[in-house]
Short mmCIF file of C-alpha atoms in Angstrom, two decimals:
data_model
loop_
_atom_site.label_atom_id
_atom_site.label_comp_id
_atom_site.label_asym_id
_atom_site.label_seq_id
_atom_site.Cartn_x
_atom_site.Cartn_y
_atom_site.Cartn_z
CA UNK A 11 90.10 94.79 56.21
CA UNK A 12 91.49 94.21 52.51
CA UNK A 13 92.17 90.12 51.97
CA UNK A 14 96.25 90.49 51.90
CA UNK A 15 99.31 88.86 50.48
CA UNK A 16 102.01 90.90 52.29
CA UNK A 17 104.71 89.10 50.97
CA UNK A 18 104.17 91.76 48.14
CA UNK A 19 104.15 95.38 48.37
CA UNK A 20 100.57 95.86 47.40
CA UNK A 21 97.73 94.60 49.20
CA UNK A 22 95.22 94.72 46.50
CA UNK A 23 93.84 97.88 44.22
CA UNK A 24 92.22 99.52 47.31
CA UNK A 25 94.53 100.08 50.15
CA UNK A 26 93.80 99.65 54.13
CA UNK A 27 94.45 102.61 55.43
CA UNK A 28 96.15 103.61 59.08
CA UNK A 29 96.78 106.53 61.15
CA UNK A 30 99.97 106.17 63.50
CA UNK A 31 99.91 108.87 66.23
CA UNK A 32 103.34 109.85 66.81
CA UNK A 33 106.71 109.97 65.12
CA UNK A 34 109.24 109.23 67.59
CA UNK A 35 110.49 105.55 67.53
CA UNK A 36 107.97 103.15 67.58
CA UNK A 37 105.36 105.24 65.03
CA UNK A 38 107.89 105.53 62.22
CA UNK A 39 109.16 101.55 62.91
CA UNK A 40 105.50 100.41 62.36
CA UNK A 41 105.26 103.04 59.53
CA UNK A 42 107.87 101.14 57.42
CA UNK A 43 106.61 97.58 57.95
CA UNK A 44 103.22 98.63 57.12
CA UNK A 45 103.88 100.05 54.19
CA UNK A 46 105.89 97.55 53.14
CA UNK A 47 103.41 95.02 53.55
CA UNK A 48 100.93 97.20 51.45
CA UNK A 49 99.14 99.74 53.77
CA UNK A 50 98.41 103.13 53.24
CA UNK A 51 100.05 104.96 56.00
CA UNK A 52 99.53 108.45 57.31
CA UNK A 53 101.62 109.68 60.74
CA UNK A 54 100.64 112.52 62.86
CA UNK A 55 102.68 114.61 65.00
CA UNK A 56 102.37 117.71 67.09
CA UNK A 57 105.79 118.37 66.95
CA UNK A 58 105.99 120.90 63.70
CA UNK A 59 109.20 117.97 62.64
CA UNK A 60 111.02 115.22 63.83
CA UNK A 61 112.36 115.46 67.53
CA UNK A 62 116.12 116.05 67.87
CA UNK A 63 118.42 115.77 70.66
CA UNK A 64 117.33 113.84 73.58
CA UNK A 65 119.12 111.60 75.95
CA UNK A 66 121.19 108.15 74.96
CA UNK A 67 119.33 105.33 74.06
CA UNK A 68 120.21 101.72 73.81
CA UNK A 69 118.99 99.30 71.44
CA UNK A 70 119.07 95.55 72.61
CA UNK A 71 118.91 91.77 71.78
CA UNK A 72 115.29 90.93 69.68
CA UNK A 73 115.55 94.82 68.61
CA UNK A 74 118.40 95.10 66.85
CA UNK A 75 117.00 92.22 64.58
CA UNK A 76 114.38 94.39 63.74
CA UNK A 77 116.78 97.50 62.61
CA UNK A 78 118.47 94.88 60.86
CA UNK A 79 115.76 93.86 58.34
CA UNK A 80 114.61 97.37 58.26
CA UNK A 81 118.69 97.88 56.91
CA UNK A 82 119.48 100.72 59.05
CA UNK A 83 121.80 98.97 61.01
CA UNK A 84 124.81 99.91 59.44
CA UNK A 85 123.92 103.10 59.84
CA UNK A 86 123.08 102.84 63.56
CA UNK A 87 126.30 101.50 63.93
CA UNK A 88 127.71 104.32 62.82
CA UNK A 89 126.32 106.60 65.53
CA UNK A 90 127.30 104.10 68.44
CA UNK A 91 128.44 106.33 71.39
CA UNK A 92 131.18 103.58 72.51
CA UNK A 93 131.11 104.90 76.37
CA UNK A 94 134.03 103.34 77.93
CA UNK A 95 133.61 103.85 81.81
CA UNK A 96 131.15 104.16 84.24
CA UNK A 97 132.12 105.61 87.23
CA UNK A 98 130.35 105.87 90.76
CA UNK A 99 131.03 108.52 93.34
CA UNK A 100 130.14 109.11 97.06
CA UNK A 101 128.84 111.98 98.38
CA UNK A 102 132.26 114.13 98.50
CA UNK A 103 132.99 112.85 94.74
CA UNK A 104 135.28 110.34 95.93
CA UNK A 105 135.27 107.09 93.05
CA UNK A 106 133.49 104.10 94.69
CA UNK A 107 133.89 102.07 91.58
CA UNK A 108 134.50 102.01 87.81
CA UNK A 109 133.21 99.55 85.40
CA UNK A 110 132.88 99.09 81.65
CA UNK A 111 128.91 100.20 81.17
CA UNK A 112 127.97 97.00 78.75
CA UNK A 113 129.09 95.31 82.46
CA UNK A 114 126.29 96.95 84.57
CA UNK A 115 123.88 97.21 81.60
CA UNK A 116 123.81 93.25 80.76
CA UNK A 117 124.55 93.86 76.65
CA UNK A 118 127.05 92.60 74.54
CA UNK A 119 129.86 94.30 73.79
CA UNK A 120 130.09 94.84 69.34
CA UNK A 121 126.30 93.65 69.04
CA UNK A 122 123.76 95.92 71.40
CA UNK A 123 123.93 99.91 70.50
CA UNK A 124 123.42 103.33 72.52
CA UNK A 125 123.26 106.14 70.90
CA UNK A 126 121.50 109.84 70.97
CA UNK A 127 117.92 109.50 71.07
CA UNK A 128 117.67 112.16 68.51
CA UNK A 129 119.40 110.01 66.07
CA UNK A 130 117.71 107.20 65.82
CA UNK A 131 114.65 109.31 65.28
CA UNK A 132 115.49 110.68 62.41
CA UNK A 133 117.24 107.90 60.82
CA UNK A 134 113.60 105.89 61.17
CA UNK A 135 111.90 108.72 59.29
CA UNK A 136 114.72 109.14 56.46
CA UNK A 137 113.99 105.68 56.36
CA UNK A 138 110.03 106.04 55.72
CA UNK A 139 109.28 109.41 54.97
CA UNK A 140 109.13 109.52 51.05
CA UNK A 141 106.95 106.33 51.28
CA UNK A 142 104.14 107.39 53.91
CA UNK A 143 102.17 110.68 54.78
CA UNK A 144 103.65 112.68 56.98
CA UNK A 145 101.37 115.52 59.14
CA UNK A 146 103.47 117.70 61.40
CA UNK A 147 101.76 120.24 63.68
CA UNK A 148 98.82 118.60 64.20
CA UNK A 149 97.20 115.87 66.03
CA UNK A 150 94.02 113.67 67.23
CA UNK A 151 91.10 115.84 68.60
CA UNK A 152 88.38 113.64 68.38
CA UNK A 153 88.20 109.67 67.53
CA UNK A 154 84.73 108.08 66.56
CA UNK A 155 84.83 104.34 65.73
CA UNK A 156 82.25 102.54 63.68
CA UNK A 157 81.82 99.32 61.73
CA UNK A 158 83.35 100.97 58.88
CA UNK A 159 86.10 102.75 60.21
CA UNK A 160 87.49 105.79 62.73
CA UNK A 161 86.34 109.22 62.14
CA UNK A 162 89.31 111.89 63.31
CA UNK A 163 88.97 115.45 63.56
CA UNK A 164 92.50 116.72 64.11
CA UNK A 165 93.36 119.88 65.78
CA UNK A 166 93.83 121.69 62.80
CA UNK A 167 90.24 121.53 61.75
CA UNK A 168 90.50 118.87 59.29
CA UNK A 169 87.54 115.47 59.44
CA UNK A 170 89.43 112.01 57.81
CA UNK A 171 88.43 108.41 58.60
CA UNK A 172 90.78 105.70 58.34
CA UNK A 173 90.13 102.13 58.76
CA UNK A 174 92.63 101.32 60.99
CA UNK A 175 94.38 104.02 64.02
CA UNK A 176 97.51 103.36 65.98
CA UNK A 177 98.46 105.46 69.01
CA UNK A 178 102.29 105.59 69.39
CA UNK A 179 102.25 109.11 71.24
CA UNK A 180 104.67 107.66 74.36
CA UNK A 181 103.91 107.65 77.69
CA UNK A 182 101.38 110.29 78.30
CA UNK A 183 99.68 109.32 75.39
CA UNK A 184 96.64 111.01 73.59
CA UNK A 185 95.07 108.62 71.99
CA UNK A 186 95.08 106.43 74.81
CA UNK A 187 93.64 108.68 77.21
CA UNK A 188 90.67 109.18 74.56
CA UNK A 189 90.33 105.33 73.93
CA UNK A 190 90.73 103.67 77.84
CA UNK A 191 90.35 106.67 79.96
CA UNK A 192 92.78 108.87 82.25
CA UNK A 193 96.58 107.43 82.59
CA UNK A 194 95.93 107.11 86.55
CA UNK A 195 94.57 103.61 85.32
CA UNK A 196 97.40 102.15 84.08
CA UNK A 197 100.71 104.71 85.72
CA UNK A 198 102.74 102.63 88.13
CA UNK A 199 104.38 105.40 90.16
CA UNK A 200 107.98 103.69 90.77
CA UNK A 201 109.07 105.89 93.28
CA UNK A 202 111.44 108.59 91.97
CA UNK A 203 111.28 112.09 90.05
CA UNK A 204 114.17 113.23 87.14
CA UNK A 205 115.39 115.95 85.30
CA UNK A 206 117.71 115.63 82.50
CA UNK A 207 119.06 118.76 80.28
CA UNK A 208 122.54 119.25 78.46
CA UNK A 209 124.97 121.74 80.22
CA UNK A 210 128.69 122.97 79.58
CA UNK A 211 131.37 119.89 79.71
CA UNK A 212 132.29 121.15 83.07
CA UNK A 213 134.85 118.72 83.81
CA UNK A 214 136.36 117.85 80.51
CA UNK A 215 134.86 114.42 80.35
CA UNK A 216 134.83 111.80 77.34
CA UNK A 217 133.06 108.78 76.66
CA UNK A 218 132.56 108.20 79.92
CA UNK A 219 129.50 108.53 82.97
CA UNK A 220 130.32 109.48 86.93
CA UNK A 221 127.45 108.80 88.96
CA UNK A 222 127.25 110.48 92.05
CA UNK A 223 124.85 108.88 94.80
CA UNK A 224 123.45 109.95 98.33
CA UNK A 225 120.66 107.90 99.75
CA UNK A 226 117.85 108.56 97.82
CA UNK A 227 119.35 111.45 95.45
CA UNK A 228 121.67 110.82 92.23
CA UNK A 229 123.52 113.15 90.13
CA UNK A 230 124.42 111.87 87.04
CA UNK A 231 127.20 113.59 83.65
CA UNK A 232 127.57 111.93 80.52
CA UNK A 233 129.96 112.57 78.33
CA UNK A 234 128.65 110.97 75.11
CA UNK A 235 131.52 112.56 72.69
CA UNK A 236 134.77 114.12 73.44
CA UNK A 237 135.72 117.46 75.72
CA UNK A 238 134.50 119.79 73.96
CA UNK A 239 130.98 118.34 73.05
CA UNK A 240 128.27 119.51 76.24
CA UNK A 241 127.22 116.54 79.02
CA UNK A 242 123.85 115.23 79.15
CA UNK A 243 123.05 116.03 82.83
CA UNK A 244 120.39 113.88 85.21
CA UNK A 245 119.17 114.41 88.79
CA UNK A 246 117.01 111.87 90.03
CA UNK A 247 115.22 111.83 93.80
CA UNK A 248 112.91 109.45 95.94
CA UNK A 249 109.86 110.73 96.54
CA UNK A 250 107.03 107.96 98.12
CA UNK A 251 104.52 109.85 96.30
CA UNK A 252 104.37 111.88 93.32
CA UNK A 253 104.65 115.45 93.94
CA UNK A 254 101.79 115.79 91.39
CA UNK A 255 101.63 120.12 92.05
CA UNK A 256 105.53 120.33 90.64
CA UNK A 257 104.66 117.65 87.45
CA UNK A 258 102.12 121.19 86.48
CA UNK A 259 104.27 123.60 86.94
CA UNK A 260 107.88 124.02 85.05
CA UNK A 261 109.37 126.36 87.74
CA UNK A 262 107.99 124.72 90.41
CA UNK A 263 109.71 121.86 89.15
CA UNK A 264 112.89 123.37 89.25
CA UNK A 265 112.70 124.87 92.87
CA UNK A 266 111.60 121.09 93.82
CA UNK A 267 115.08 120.10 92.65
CA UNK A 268 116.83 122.92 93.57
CA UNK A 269 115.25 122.22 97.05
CA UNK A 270 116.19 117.97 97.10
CA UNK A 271 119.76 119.03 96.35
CA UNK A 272 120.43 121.92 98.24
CA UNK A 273 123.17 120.23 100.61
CA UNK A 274 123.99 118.06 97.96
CA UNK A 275 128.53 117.61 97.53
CA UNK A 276 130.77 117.12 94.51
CA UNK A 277 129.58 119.26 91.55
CA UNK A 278 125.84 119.04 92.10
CA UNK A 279 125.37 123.01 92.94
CA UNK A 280 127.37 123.75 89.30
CA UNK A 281 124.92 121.13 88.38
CA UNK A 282 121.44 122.55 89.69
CA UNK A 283 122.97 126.35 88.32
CA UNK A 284 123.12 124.53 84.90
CA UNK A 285 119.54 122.88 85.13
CA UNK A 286 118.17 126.51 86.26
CA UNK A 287 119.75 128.09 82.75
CA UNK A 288 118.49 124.93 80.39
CA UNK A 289 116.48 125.37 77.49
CA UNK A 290 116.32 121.75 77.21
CA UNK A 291 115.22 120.91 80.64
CA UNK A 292 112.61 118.23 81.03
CA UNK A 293 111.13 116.56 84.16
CA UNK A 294 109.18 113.61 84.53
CA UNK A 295 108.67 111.13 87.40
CA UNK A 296 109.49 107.24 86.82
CA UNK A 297 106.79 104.98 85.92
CA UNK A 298 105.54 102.06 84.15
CA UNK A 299 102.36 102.48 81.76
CA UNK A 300 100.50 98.54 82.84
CA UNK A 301 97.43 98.01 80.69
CA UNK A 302 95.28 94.90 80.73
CA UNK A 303 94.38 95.01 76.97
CA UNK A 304 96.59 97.12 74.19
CA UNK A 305 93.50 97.56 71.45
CA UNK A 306 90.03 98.55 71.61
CA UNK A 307 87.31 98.66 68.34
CA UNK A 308 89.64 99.48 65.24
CA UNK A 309 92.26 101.46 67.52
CA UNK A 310 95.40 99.99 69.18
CA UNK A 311 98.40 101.15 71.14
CA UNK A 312 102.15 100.30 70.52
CA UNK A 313 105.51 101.45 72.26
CA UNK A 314 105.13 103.11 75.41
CA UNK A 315 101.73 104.17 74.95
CA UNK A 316 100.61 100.84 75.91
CA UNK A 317 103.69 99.28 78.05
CA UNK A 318 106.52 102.06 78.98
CA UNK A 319 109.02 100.13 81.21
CA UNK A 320 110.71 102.79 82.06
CA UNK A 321 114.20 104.42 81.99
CA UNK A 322 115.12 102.35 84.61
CA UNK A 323 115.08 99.46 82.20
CA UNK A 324 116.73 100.57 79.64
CA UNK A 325 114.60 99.26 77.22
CA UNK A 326 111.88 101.62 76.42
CA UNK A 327 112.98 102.14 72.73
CA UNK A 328 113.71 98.15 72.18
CA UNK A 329 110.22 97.61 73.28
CA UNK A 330 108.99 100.04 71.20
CA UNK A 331 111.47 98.75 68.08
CA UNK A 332 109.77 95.24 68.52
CA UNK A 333 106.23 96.37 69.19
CA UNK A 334 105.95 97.93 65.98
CA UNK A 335 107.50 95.14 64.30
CA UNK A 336 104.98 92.59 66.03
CA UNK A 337 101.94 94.91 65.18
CA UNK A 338 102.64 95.25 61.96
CA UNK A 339 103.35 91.80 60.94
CA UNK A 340 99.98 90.61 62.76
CA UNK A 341 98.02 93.27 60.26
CA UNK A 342 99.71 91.77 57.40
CA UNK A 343 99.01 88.30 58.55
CA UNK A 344 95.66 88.39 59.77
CA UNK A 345 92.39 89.97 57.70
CA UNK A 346 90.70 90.76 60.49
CA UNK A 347 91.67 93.69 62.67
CA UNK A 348 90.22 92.39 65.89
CA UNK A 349 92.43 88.83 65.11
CA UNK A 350 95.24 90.69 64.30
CA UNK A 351 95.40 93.11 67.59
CA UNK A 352 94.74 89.98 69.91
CA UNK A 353 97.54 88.22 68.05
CA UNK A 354 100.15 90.80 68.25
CA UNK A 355 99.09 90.87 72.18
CA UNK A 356 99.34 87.55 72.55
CA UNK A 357 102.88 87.26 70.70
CA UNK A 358 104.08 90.13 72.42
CA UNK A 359 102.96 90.25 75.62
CA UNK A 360 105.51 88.01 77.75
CA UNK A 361 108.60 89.88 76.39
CA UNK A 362 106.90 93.06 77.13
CA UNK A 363 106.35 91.45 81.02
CA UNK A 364 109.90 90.08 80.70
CA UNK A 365 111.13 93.37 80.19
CA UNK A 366 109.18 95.68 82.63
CA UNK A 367 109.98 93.51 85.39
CA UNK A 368 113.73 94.40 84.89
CA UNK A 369 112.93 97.85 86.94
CA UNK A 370 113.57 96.39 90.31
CA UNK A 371 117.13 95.39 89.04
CA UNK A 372 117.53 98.89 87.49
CA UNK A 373 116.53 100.76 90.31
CA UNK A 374 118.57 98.85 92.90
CA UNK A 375 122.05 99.66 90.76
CA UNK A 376 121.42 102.96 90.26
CA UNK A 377 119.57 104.88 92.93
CA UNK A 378 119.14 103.11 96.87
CA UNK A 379 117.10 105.05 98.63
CA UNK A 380 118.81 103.91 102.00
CA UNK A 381 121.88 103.92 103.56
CA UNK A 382 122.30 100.42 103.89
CA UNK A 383 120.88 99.85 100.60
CA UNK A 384 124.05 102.04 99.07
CA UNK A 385 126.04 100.40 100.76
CA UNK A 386 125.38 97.06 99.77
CA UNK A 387 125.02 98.56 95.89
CA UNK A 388 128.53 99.72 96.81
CA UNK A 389 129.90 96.68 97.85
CA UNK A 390 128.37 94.37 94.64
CA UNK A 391 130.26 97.67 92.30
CA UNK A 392 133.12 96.58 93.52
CA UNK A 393 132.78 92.85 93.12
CA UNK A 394 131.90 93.22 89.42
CA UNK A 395 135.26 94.81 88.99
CA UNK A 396 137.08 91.72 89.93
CA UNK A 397 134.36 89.51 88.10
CA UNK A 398 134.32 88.05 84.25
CA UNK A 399 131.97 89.49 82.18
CA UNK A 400 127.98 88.99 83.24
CA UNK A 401 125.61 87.30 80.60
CA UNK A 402 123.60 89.61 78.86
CA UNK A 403 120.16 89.61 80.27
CA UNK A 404 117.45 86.84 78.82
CA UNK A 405 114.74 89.22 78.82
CA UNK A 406 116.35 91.18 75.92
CA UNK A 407 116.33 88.04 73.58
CA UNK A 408 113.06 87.05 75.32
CA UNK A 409 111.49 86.96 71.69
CA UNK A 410 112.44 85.36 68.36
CA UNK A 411 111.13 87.56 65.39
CA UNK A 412 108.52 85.88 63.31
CA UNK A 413 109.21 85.93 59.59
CA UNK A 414 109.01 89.37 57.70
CA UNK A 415 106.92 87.85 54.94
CA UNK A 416 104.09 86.02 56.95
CA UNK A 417 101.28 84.97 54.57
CA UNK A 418 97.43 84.93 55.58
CA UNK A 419 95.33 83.32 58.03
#
């Protein structure tokens, strides 16, 4: 790599140059601190343009640092959803308990955001677009490292090497099943499958969430505007094992649900008739992506391409906010790639660990898999009513920013 000074905007008269797979959250955010810091940046997507729609997202603690030097925080602000209660139900619909979300979520009322995914996608690539290449439709076919560089061949027929490549393609990523091998060897399977979709505001809802809850099953409606915007709809299950045959098939998918929630109360058959009729509909199971090393060669791995936590942490786009920040300032700062991939691991990695091990806590609030286990999440809903506010949670500050100008090792 070039010798650097990235507190300026040019690294010297020849450029190093970087592909970032993926332009979701965390490929745009290390998109704009690399070119600020004097890279030549090209992005990749197979999506023919930035991803709309998408469920809520929050941003959190270290991460809304980083959309605060990036200066897009006003902005952000601006698109804050403001839900005001969360409410749990019991298997006829009846309310168990209702509590302000910031209480069950750990963040800080007027600092922490959630808004639609959708969003804050595209305000990261208004941010960075006129300032990097931009390759829609396309993607990585082949990678072929050298001394020198990575050779790509993209699916659109077209050979470019780069020095540097970044894979930022999300969970099921690409670039990392090309690099380390099948995502068997790094999926944690944490126990439940999901589908989420937007349907008809069915029940006139606003700013608000009603969680309904059997043991083991979860219907979720959130009403992220007013009555007459549509509800982001979620059904969630316990399965021990994956039903890997369903995760191949999209209507076999949809019969598995249809099938967990066939006796299920409240609204949940309006619910499942909704999810049937979605063109929106998509269905995952929960997991964690656990990897022992994040960079191999001239080719690392950021966001959740490396270290998904997981919905149920709530902090898959903060991870992947800081991630790209941490990546990019160990480029700038070191003039060796190999230095500066262990040193953005090695900066990075406890947060990261910090982070993922929230999932227990998440999983345990939101979907007990036993009776007893509901009933004690029940009972602790209830206390927090009564209770002052909870301290936000130290793994979301877990991580002081270094400087945005860091000079050379």
């Amino acid at each position: 790599m070039t010798s650097t000074d990235p507190s300026n905007t040019s690294r010297s008269t020849v450029k190093t140059t970087v592909l970032i797979s993926g332009a979701s959250i965390a490929g745009p955010t290390l998109a704009y601190w690399l070119h600020r810091y004097g890279f030549a940046v090209t992005v990749v997507e197979k999506a023919s343009a930035p991803r709309g729609g998408g469920y809520p997202i929050d941003v959190r603690g270290t991460a809304i640092e980083v959309v605060r030097r990036m200066g897009i925080l006003p902005r952000l602000r601006e698109a804050h959803i403001d839900s005001r209660r969360l409410a749990f139900l019991d298997a006829d619909g009846g309310e168990v308990a209702s509590v302000h979300p910031y209480v069950l979520a750990g963040s800080i009322e007027g600092q922490d955001l959630e808004m639609g995914r959708g969003h804050l996608t595209a305000t990261l690539y208004a941010t960075v677009r006129d300032n990097v290449e931009f390759l829609f439709d396309d993607s990585i076919d082949t990678l072929d490292q050298s001394e020198h560089g990575v050779d790509i061949t993209f699916r659109g027929g077209d050979r470019r090497t780069f020095d540097l490549v970044v894979g930022a393609d999300g969970m099921h990523s690409h670039t990392r099943r090309i690099l380390f091998g099948p995502e068997e060897r790094f999926h944690r399977y944490l126990g439940y499958c999901f589908a989420v979709f937007t349907m008809p505001n069915i029940l006139g809802l606003s700013h608000e969430l009603l969680m309904w809850n059997t043991p083991g099953r979860a219907a979720a409606l959130y009403a992220t505007g007013g009555k007459e915007d549509e509800l982001h709809a979620f059904l969630n299950f316990h399965r021990p094992e994956p039903p890997l045959d369903a995760l191949r098939n999209p209507e076999a998918q949809a019969d598995l649900v249809t099938e967990v929630f066939a006796d299920a109360g409240w609204e949940v058959s309006r619910i499942i008739d909704a999810m049937r009729g979605a063109d929106d509909l998509f269905y995952d199971t929960a997991g964690q992506i656990r990897m022992p090393g994040w960079s191999s060669g001239r080719v690392a791995l950021v966001g959740d391409a490396a270290y998904a936590p997981s919905f149920l942490t709530g902090q898959g786009s903060s991870l992947a906010l800081v991630g790209a920040y941490m990546l990019a300032n160990a480029l700038a700062a070191n003039r060796d790639h190999s230095a500066a991939f262990a040193a953005y691991e090695h900066d990075t990695r406890e947060f990261v660990a910090a982070n993922q091990a929230l999932v227990d806590h998440g999983a345990a609030a939101l979907f007990p898999t036993t009776a007893h286990a509901l009933e004690q999440r029940n009972a602790r809903l209830r206390d927090l009513v009564a209770m002052p506010a909870p301290t936000p949670r130290p793994a979301y500050t877990a991580l002081t920013l270094p400087d945005c100008s860091p000079k050379p090792r």
